[in-house]
CSV table of C-alpha atoms in Angstrom, one decimal:
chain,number,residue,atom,x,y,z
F,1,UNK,CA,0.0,0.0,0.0
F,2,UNK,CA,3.0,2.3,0.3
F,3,UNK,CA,4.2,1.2,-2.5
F,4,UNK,CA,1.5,2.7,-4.5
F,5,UNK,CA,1.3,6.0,-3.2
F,6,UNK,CA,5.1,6.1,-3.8
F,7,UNK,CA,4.9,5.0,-7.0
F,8,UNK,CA,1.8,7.4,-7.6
F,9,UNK,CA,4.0,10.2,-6.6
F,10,UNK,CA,6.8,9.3,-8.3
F,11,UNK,CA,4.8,9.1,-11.6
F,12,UNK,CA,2.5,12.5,-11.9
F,13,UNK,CA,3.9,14.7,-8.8
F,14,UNK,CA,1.1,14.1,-6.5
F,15,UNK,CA,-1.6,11.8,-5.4
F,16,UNK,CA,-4.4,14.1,-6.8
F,17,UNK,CA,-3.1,14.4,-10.2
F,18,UNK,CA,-2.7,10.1,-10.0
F,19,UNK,CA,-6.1,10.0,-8.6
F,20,UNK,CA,-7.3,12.2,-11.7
F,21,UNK,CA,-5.2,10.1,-13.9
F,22,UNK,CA,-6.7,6.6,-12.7
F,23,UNK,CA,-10.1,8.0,-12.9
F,24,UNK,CA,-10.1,9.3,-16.2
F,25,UNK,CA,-8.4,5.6,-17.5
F,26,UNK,CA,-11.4,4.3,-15.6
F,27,UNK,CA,-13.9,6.5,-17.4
F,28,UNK,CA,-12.2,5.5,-20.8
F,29,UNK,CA,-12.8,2.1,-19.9
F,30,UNK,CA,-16.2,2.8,-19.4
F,31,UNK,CA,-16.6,1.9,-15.2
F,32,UNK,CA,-19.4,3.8,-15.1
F,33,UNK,CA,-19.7,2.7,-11.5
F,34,UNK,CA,-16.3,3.0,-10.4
F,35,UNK,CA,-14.6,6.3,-8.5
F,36,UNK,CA,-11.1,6.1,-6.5
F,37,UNK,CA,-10.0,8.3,-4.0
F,38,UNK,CA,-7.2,6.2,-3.3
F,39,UNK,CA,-3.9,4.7,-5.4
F,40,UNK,CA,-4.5,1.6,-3.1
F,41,UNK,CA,-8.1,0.9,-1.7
F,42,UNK,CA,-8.3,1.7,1.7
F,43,UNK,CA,-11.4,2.8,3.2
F,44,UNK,CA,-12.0,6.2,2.5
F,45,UNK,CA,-15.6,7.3,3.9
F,46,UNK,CA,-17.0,6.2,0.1
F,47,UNK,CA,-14.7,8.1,-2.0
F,48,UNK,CA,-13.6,4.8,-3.2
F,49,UNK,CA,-15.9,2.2,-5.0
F,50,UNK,CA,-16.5,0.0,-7.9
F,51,UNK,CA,-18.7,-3.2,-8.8
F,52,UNK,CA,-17.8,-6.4,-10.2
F,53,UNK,CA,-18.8,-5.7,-13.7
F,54,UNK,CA,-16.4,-2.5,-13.7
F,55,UNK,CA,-13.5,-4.5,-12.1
F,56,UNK,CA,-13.9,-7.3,-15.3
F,57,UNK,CA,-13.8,-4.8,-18.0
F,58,UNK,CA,-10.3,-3.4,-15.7
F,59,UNK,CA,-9.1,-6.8,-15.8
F,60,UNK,CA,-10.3,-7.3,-19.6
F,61,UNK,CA,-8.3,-4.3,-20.3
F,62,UNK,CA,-4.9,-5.0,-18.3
F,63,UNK,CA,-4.9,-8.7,-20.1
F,64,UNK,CA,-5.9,-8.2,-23.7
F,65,UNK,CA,-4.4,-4.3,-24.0
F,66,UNK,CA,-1.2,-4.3,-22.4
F,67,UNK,CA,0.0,-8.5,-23.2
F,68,UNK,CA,3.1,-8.0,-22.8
F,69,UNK,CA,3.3,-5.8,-19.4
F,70,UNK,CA,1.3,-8.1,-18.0
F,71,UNK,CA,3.2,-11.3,-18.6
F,72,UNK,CA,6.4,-9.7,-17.3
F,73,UNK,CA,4.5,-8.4,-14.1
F,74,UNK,CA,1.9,-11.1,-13.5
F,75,UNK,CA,2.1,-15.0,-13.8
F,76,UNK,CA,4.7,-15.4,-11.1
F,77,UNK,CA,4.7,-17.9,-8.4
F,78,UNK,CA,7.4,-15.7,-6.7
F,79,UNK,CA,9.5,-12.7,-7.6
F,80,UNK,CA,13.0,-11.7,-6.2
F,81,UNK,CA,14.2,-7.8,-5.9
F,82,UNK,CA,17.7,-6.6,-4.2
F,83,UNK,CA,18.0,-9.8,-2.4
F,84,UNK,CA,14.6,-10.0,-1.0
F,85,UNK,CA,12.2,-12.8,-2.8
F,86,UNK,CA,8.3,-11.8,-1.9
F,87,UNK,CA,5.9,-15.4,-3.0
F,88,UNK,CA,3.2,-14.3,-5.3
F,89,UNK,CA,-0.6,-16.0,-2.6
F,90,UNK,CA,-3.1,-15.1,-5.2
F,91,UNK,CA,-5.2,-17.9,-5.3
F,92,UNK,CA,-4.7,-18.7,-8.8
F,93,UNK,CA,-1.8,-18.6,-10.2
F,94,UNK,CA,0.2,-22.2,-10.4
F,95,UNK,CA,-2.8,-23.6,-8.8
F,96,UNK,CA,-5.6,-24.1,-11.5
F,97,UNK,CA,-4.2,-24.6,-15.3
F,98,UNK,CA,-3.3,-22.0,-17.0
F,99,UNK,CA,-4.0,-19.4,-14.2
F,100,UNK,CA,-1.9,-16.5,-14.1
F,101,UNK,CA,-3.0,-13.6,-11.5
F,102,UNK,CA,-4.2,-11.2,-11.2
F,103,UNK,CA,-5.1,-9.3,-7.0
F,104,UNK,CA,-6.6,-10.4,-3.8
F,105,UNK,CA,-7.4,-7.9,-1.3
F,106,UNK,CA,-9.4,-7.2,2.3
F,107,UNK,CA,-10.9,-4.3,3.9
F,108,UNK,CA,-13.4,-4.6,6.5
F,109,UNK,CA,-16.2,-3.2,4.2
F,110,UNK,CA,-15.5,-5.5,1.1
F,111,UNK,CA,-14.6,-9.2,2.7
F,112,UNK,CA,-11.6,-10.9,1.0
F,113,UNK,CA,-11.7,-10.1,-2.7
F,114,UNK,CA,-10.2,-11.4,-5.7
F,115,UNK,CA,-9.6,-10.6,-9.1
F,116,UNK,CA,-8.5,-13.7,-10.7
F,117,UNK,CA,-7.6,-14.4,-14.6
F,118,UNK,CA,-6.2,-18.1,-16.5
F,119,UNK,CA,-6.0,-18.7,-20.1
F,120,UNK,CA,-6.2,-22.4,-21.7
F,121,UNK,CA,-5.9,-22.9,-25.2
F,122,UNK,CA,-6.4,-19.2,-26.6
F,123,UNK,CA,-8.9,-18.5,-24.4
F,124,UNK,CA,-9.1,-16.5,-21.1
F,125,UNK,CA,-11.7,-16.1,-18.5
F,126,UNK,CA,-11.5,-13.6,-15.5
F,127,UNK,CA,-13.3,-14.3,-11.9
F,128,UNK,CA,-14.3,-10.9,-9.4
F,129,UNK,CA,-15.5,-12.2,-5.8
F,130,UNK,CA,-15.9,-9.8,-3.3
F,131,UNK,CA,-17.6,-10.3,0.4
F,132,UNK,CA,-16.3,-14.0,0.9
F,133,UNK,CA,-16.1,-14.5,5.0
F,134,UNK,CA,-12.5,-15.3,5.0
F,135,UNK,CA,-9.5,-15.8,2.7
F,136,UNK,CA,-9.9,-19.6,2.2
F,137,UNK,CA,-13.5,-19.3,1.3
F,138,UNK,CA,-12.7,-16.9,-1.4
F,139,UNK,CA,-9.2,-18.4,-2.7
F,140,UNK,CA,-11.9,-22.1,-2.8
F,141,UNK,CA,-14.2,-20.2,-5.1
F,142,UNK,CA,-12.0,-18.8,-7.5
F,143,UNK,CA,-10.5,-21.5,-8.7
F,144,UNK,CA,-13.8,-23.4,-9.0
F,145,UNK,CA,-15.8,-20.5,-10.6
F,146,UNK,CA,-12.5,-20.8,-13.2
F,147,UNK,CA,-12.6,-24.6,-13.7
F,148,UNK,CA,-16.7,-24.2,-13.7
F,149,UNK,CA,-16.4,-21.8,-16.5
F,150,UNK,CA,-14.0,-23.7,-18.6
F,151,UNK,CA,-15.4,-26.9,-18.4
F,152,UNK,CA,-19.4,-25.3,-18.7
F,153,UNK,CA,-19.3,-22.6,-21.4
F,154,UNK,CA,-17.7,-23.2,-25.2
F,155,UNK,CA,-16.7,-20.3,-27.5
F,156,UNK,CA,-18.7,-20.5,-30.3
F,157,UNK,CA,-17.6,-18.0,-33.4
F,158,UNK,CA,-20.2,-16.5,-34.8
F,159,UNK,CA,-19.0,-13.5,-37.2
F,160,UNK,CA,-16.2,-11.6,-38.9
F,161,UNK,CA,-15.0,-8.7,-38.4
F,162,UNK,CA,-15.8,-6.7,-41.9
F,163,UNK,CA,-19.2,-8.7,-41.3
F,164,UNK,CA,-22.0,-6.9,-42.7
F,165,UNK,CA,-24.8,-6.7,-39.9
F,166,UNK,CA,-27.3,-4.5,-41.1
F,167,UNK,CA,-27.9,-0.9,-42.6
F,168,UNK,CA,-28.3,2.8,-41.0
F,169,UNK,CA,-30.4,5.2,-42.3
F,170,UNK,CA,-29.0,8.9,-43.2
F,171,UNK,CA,-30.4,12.3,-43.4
F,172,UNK,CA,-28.8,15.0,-45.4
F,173,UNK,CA,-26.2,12.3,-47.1
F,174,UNK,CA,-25.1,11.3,-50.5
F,175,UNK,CA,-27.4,7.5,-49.7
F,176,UNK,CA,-30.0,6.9,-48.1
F,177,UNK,CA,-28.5,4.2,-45.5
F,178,UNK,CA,-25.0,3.0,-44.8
F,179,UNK,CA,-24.2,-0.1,-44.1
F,180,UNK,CA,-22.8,-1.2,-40.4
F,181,UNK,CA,-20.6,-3.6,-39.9
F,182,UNK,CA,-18.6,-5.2,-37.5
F,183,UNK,CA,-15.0,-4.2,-35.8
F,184,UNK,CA,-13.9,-7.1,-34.4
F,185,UNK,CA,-14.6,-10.7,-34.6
F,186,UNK,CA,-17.5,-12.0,-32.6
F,187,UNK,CA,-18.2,-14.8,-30.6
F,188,UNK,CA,-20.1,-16.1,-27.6
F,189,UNK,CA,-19.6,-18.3,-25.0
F,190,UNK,CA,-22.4,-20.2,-24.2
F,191,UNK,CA,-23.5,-23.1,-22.3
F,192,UNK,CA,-21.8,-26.4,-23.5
F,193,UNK,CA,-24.8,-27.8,-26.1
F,194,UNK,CA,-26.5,-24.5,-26.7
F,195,UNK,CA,-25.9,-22.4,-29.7
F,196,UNK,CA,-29.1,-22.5,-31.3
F,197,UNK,CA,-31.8,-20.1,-31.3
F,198,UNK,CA,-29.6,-16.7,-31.1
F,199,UNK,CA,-32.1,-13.4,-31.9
F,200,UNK,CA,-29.7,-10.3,-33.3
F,201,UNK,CA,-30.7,-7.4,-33.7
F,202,UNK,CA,-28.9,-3.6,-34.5
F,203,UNK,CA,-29.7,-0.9,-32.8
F,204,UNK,CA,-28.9,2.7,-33.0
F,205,UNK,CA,-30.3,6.4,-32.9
F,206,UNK,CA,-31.6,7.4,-36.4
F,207,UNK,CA,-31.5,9.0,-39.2
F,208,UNK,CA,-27.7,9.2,-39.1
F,209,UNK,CA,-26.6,12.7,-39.6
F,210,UNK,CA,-24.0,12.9,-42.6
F,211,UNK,CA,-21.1,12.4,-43.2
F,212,UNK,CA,-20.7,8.6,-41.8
F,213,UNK,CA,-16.5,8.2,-41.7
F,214,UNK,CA,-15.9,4.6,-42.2
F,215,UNK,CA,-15.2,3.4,-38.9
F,216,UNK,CA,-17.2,5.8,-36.9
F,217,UNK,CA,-19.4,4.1,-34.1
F,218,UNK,CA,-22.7,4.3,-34.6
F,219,UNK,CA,-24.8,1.1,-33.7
F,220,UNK,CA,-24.7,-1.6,-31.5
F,221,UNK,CA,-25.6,-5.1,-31.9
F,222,UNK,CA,-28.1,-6.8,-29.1
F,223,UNK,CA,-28.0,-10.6,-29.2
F,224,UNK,CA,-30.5,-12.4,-27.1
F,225,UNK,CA,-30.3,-15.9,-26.2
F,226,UNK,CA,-33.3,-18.6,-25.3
F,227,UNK,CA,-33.2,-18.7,-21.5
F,228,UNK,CA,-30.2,-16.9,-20.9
């Protein structure tokens, strides 16, 4: 917890201009629900909060955006510095296949907590528990929510990216409609067995004023699922 109000200092100058920085990479990343009012967590009166769902699409973004960094920093079972070697007691790492990190925490407010990521085959899944009565309660749960998740759900492609997925109308422009299309590859994972029966459908606020630039944003594509 030092640590990171040293290294927050050391980076921008002060902890308010670090606070400002973290919460404008949160609002990037679209935590709608999240705030921090500190580099490291502690209880702070409710300055400080996030939800699961905002601490997946953090996690999301650590492992898929920045690889590399988090290879060299995460994944460890132990790691050695000036002569002192600190073991790595995440829950996860070296102790379900393919798991690699990521945090565990505890405050009196939250319960032990636990972000927790592994990756088999290609594939990764990440694991938020908060509120678990005590730390072997919560390190039991992650790993079984992981091997749950592998061993429950299978990735199933479903489109290109490029994919034509439907059409936009446009007011003022040189056509009538555009056509939208998708960014990225997309795929589901869905319960082992089920991948029939998917509803899509693209929605958006229309007309479109023109111009439309290729690659603007300006749809979203709902997929419903039979009993999901």
């Amino acid at each position: 917890n030092d640590a990171s109000e040293a290294l927050a200092m050391a980076a921008t100058g002060s902890l308010d201009a670090w606070l400002a920085r973290m919460n404008a990479d949160a609002a990037q990343l679209r935590m709608a629900d999240t705030h921090f009012g500190s580099p490291n967590g502690f209880p702070d009166g409710g300055s400080t909060y996030t939800t699961a769902r905002d601490l997946a699409k953090l996690g999301r973004a650590l492992t898929q955006d920045y690889p590399g960094l988090y290879r060299r920093f995460f994944g460890h079972r132990q790691l050695t510095w000036s002569n002192i070697t600190q073991p790595n007691h995440d829950p996860v790492t070296g102790q379900v296949e393919g798991g690699d990190g990521i945090k565990t925490g505890f405050t009196a407010e939250a319960g032990f907590t636990v972000m927790g990521s592994a990756e088999r085959g290609g594939r990764r899944l990440l694991v938020v528990l908060a509120a678990a009565p005590s730390a072997a309660m919560r390190d039991k749960a992650a790993r079984d929510l992981l091997e749950w998740g592998f061993a429950r759900f299978t990735p199933v492609p479903l489109l290109s990216a490029g994919a034509v997925i439907g059409s936009a109308r446009v007011q003022d422009g040189a056509a009538s409609a555009v056509p939208v299309r998708l960014a990225t590859d997309l795929a589901l994972a869905l319960p082992a067995g089920r991948n029939e029966g998917i509803a899509a459908q693209v929605i958006y606020h229309g007309p479109v004023a023109a111009p439309v630039a290729q690659g603007q944003v300006i749809a979203r594509l709902r997929l419903e699922i039979p009993g999901a």
